[in-house]
C-alpha positions as CSV (number, residue, x, y, z in Angstrom):
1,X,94.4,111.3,76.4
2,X,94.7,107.5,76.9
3,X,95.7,106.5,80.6
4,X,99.1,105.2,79.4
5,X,100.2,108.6,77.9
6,X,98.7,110.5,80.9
7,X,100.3,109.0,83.6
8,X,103.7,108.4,81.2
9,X,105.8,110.8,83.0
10,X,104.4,110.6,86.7
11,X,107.2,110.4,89.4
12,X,106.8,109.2,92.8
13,X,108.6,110.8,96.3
14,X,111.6,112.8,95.4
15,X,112.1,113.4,99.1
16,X,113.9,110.9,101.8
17,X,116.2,108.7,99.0
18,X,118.9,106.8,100.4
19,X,119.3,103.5,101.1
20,X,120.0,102.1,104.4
21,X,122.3,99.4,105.3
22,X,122.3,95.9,106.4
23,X,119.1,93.7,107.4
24,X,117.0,93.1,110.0
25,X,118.9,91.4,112.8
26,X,119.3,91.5,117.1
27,X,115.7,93.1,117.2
28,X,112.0,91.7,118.2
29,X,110.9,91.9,114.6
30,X,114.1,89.9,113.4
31,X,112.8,87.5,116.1
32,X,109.6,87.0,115.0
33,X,110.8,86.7,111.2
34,X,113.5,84.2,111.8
35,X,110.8,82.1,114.0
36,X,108.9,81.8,110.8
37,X,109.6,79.0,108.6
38,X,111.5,79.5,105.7
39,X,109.4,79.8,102.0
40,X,109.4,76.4,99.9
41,X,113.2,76.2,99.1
42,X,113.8,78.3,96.0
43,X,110.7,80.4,95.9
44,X,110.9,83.7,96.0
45,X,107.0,86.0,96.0
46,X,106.4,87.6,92.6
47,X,105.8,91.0,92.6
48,X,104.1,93.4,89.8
49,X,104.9,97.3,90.2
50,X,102.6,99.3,89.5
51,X,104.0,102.9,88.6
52,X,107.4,103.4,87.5
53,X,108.5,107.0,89.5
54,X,111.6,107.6,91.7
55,X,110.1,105.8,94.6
56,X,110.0,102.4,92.6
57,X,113.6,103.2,90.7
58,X,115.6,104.6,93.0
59,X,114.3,102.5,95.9
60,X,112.1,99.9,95.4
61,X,113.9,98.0,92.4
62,X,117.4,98.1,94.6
63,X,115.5,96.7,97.9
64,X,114.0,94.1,96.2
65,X,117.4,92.4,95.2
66,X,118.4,92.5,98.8
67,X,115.3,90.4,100.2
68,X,115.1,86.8,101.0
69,X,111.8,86.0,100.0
70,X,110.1,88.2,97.3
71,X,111.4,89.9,93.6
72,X,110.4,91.7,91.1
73,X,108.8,89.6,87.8
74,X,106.5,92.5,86.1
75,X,106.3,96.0,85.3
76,X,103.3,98.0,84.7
77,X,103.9,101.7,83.3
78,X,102.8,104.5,80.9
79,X,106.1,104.2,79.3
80,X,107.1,101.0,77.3
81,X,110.6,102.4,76.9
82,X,111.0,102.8,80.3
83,X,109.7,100.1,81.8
84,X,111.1,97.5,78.9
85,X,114.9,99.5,80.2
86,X,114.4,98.7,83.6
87,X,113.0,95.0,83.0
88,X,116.5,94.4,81.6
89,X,118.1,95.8,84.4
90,X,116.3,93.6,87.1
91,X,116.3,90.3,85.3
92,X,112.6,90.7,84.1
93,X,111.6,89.7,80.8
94,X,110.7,92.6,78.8
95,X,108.4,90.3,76.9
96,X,106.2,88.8,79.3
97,X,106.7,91.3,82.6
98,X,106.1,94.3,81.1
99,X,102.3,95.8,81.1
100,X,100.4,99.0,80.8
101,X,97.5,100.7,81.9
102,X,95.4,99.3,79.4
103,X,96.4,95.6,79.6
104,X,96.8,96.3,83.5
105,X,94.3,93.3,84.2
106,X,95.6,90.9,82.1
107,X,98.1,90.3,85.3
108,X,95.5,87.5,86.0
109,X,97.1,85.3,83.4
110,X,100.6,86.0,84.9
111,X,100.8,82.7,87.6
112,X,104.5,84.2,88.6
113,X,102.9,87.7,90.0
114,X,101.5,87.0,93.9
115,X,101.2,90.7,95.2
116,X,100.8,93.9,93.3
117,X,102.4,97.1,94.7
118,X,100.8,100.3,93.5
119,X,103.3,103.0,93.9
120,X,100.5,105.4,91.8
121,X,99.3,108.9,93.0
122,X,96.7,108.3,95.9
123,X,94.3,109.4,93.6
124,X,94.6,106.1,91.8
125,X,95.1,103.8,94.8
126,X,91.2,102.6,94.8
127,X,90.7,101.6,91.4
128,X,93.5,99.5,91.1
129,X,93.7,98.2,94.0
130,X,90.3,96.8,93.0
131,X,91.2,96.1,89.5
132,X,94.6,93.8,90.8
133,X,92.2,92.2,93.7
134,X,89.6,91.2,90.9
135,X,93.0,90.2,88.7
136,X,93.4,87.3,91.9
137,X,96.7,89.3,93.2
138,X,96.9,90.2,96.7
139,X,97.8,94.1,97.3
140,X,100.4,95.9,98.4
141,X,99.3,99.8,98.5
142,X,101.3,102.5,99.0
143,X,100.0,105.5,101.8
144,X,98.2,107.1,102.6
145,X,95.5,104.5,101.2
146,X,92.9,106.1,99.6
147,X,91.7,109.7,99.1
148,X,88.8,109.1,101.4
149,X,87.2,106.4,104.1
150,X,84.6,105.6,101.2
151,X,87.7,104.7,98.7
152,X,89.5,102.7,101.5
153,X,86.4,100.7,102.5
154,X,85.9,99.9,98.6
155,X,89.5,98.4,99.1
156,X,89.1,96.3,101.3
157,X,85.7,95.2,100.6
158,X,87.1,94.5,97.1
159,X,90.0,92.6,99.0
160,X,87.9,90.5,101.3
161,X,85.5,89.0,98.6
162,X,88.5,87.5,96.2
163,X,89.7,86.3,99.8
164,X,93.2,88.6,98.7
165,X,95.4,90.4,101.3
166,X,96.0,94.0,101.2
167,X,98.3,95.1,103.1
168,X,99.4,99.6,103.8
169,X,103.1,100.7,102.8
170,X,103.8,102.0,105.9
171,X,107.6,100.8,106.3
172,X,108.2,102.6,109.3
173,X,106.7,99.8,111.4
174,X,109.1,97.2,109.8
175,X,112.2,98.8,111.0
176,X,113.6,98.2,114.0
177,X,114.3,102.0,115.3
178,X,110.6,102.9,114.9
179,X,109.9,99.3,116.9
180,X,112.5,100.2,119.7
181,X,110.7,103.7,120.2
182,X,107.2,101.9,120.5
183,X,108.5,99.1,123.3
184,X,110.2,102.2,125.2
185,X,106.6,104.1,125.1
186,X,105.0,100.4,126.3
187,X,108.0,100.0,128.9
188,X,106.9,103.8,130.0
189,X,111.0,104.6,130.1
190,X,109.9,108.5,130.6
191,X,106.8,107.4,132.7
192,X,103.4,107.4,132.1
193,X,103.5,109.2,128.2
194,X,102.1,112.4,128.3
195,X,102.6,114.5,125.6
196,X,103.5,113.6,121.5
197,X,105.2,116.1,119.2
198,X,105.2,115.0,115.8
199,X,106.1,116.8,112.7
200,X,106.9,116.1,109.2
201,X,107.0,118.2,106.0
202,X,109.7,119.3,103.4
203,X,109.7,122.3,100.8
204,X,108.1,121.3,97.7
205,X,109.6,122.9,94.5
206,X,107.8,123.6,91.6
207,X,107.4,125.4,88.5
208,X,104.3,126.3,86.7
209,X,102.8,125.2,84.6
210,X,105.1,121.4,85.3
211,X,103.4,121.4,88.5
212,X,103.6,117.8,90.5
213,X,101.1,115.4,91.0
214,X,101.0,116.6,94.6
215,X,99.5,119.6,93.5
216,X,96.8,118.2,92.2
217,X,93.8,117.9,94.0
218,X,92.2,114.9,92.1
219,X,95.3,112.7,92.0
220,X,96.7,113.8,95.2
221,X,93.6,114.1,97.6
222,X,94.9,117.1,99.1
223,X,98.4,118.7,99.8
224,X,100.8,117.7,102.4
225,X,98.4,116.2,104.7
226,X,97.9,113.5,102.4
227,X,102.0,113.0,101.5
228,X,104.1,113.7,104.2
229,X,101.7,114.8,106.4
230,X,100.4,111.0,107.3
231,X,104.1,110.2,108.9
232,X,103.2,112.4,112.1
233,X,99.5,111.2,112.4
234,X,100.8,107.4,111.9
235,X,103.5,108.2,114.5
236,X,101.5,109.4,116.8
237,X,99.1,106.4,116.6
238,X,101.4,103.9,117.3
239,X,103.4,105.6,119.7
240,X,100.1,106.3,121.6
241,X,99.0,102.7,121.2
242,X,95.8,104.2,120.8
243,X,93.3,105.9,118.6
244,X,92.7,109.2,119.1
245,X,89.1,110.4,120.1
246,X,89.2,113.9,118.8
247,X,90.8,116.4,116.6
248,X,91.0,120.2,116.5
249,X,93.3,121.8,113.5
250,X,94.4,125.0,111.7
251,X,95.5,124.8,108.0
252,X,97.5,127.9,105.9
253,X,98.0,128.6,102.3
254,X,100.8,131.1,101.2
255,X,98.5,134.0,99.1
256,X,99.7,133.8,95.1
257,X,101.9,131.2,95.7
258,X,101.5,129.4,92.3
259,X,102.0,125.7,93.5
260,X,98.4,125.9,95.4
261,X,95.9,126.9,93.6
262,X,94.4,123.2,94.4
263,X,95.6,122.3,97.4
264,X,96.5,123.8,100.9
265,X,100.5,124.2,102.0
266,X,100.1,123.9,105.9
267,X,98.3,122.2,108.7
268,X,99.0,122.4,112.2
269,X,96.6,119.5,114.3
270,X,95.9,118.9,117.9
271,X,94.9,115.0,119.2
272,X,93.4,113.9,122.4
273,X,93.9,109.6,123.1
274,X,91.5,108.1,125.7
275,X,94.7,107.2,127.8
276,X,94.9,111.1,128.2
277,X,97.8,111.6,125.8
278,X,97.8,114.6,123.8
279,X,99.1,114.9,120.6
280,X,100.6,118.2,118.6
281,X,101.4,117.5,115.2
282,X,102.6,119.9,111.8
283,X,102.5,119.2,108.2
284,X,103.8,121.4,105.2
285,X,105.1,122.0,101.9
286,X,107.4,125.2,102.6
287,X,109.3,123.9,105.3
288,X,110.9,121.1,107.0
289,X,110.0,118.3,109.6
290,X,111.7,115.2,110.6
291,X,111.0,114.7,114.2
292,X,108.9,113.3,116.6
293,X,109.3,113.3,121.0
294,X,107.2,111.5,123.6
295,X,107.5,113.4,126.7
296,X,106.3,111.5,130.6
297,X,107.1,113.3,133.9
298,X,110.7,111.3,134.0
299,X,111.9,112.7,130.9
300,X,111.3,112.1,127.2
301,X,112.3,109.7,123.7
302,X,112.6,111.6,120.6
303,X,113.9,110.4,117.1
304,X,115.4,113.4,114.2
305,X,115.2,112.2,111.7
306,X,112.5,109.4,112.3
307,X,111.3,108.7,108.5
308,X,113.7,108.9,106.5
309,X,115.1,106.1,104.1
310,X,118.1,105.6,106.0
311,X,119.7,106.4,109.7
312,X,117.4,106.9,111.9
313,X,118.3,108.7,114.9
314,X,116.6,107.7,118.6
315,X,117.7,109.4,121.9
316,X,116.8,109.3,125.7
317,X,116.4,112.1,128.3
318,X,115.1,110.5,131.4
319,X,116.0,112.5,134.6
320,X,118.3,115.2,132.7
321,X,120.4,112.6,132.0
322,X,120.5,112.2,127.9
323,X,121.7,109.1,125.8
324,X,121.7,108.0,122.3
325,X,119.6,104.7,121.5
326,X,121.7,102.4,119.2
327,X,119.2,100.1,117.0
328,X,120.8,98.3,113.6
329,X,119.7,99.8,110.7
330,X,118.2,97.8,108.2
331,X,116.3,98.4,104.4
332,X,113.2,99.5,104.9
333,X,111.5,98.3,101.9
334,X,113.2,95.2,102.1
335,X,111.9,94.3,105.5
336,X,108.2,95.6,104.4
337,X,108.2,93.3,101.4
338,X,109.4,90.8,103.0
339,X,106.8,90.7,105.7
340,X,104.2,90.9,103.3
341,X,105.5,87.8,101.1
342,X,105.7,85.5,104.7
343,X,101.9,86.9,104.9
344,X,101.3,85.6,101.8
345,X,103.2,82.0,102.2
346,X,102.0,81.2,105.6
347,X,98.4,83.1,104.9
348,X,98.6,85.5,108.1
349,X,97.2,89.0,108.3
350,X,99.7,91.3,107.7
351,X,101.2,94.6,110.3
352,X,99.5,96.7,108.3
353,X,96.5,95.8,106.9
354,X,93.4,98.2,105.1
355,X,91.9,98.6,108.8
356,X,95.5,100.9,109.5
357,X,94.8,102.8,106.2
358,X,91.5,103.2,106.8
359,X,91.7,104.4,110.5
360,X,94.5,107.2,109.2
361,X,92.1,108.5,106.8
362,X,89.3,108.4,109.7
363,X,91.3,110.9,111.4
364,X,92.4,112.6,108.1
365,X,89.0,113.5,107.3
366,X,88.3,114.4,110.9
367,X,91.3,117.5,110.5
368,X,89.5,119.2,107.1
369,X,86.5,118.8,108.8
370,X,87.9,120.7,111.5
371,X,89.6,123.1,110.0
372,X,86.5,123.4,107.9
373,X,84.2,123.7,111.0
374,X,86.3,125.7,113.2
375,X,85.4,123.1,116.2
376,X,86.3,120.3,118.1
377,X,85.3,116.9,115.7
378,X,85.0,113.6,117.5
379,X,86.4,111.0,115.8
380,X,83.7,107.9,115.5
């Protein structure tokens, strides 16, 4: 089976969708964008997307009409028909901006694509992230980044020598509720941060034999660890402002529950930061998790839900006295690819770059090895 019939009918997320409304504005990282100088007057970064699932159509597509300084000028998919449909919808000619797995390199000879974004299973995030730096593109990758440190090494070494920037999906640090939760931790608002909860999962229908790529252990690295899962261990990160220096974990997998024969269903993990923060953090399939609270001896922050597409929620307890947080909502996705196309036009390292990646699946590893191990693992 060719990879353009294999991958044909591969979806992305089917959870979070939703837009959110308005852009980026009365916040530090409006700030910092409006301090940047504006892209050479009517130029707008080309982007090529890579996989053609719900993430891309329902979000992606839409976002990209709303930013200031990138768009969409290429397609690459396993179905012609689809793709050549949505080119016409988003002002891309079917002719020249539509490409499939096959003819996936041939991007190189396409001078309107800057950045590809890879919206693929993670199984498929190394190769062509490799593949479109070798093309000349820089990268925008979807998380978690890899499979394994190895694959996210390979990235960025691949990255590095065509001098192309790769920069991680993770829009939750390009909206400014996540940001205003981060300067409260710095501004220790609940005192000296303690304690993190973080959890994030959502039930995962499925129907044999049409099981999801999530369910496959090739093409999705693992089960909800590797999807939802990475939200809470990313949150915890950057609300710790640190990286955490060991892991100790329990997975569980329902008994003749059809949808994992391959992969596992829960994981409950426990962090420790060298500030002395502890972290507590659940992942799953069955169930659902949207939350995340950083607790200091004067009270406590906590956002439900904090990753969803759209309205955020972020609340205050500080000496019994509770309040809601108000932050502007913006577009996600049209804030992340925006960022990334300043990167690209003033040559500057993006939020997000393969280190980020890389340092989530450090830890990743560090939780099967644990639950593997039935120990404590350092995390090098």
């Amino acid at each position: 089976m060719s990879q353009q019939s294999k991958f044909a009918n591969i979806t992305r997320r089917r959870f979070m969708h939703g837009a959110a409304a308005g852009m980026v504005a009365g916040n530090s990282l409006a700030q910092v964008a409006s301090a940047q100088p504006a892209p050479t007057e009517g130029r707008k970064i080309g982007y090529a997307l890579v996989g053609l699932g719900n993430l891309v159509i329902r979000e992606i597509l839409p976002a990209l009409k709303r930013t200031k300084h990138s768009r969409a000028v290429a397609l690459v998919s396993g179905d012609p028909a689809k793709a050549k449909k949505l080119a016409s919808e988003y002002d891309i000619d079917p002719a020249t901006g539509v490409y499939n797995y096959e003819n996936y390199d041939t991007l190189r000879d396409n001078p309107d694509v800057d950045v590809i974004y890879i919206a693929l299973p993670n199984g498929m995030h190394a190769e062509y992230t490799v593949r479109g730096a070798q093309a000349g593109k820089h990268i925008l990758c979807e998380k978690p980044m890899a499979n394994t440190v190895a694959e996210c090494r390979q990235m960025i070494e691949a990255c590095n020598e065509a001098n192309k920037k790769l920069m991680i999906a993770y829009r939750l640090r390009y909206e400014p509720v996540t940001n205003a939760a981060i300067q409260m931790v710095r501004d220790e608002v609940m005192g000296t941060p303690r304690f993190i909860q973080a959890d994030a999962g959502f039930n995962l229908p499925a129907s044999p034999p049409n099981l999801p790529w999530r369910l496959n252990k090739k093409l999705a690295g693992g089960g909800a660890m590797l999807d939802i899962g990475i939200y809470a261990l990313n949150a915890t990160r950057y609300l710790a402002g640190e990286e955490p220096i060991e892991v100790n974990a329990m997975s569980h997998t329902p008994p003749n529950d059809p949808r994992f024969t391959e992969v596992e269903d829960a994981i409950t993990w426990q962090m420790k930061f060298p500030g002395g923060v502890l972290a507590n953090c659940s992942t799953s399939y069955s169930h659902g998790g949207n939350r995340f609270r950083v607790t200091g001896p004067d009270g406590y922050i906590e956002s439900e839900p904090f990753l969803s597409y759209s309205h955020l929620s972020l609340r205050k307890v500080i000496k019994g006295k509770g309040e809601p947080v108000e932050v502007q909502q913006v577009n996600h996705f049209a804030a992340e690819f925006d960022h990334m196309s300043q990167c690209v036009m003033q040559d500057k390292e993006p939020l997000t770059p393969g280190e980020e990646g890389l340092k989530d699946l450090k830890v990743i590893e560090a939780i099967y090895e644990a639950i593997e191990t039935r120990k404590t693992v350092k995390i090098a």
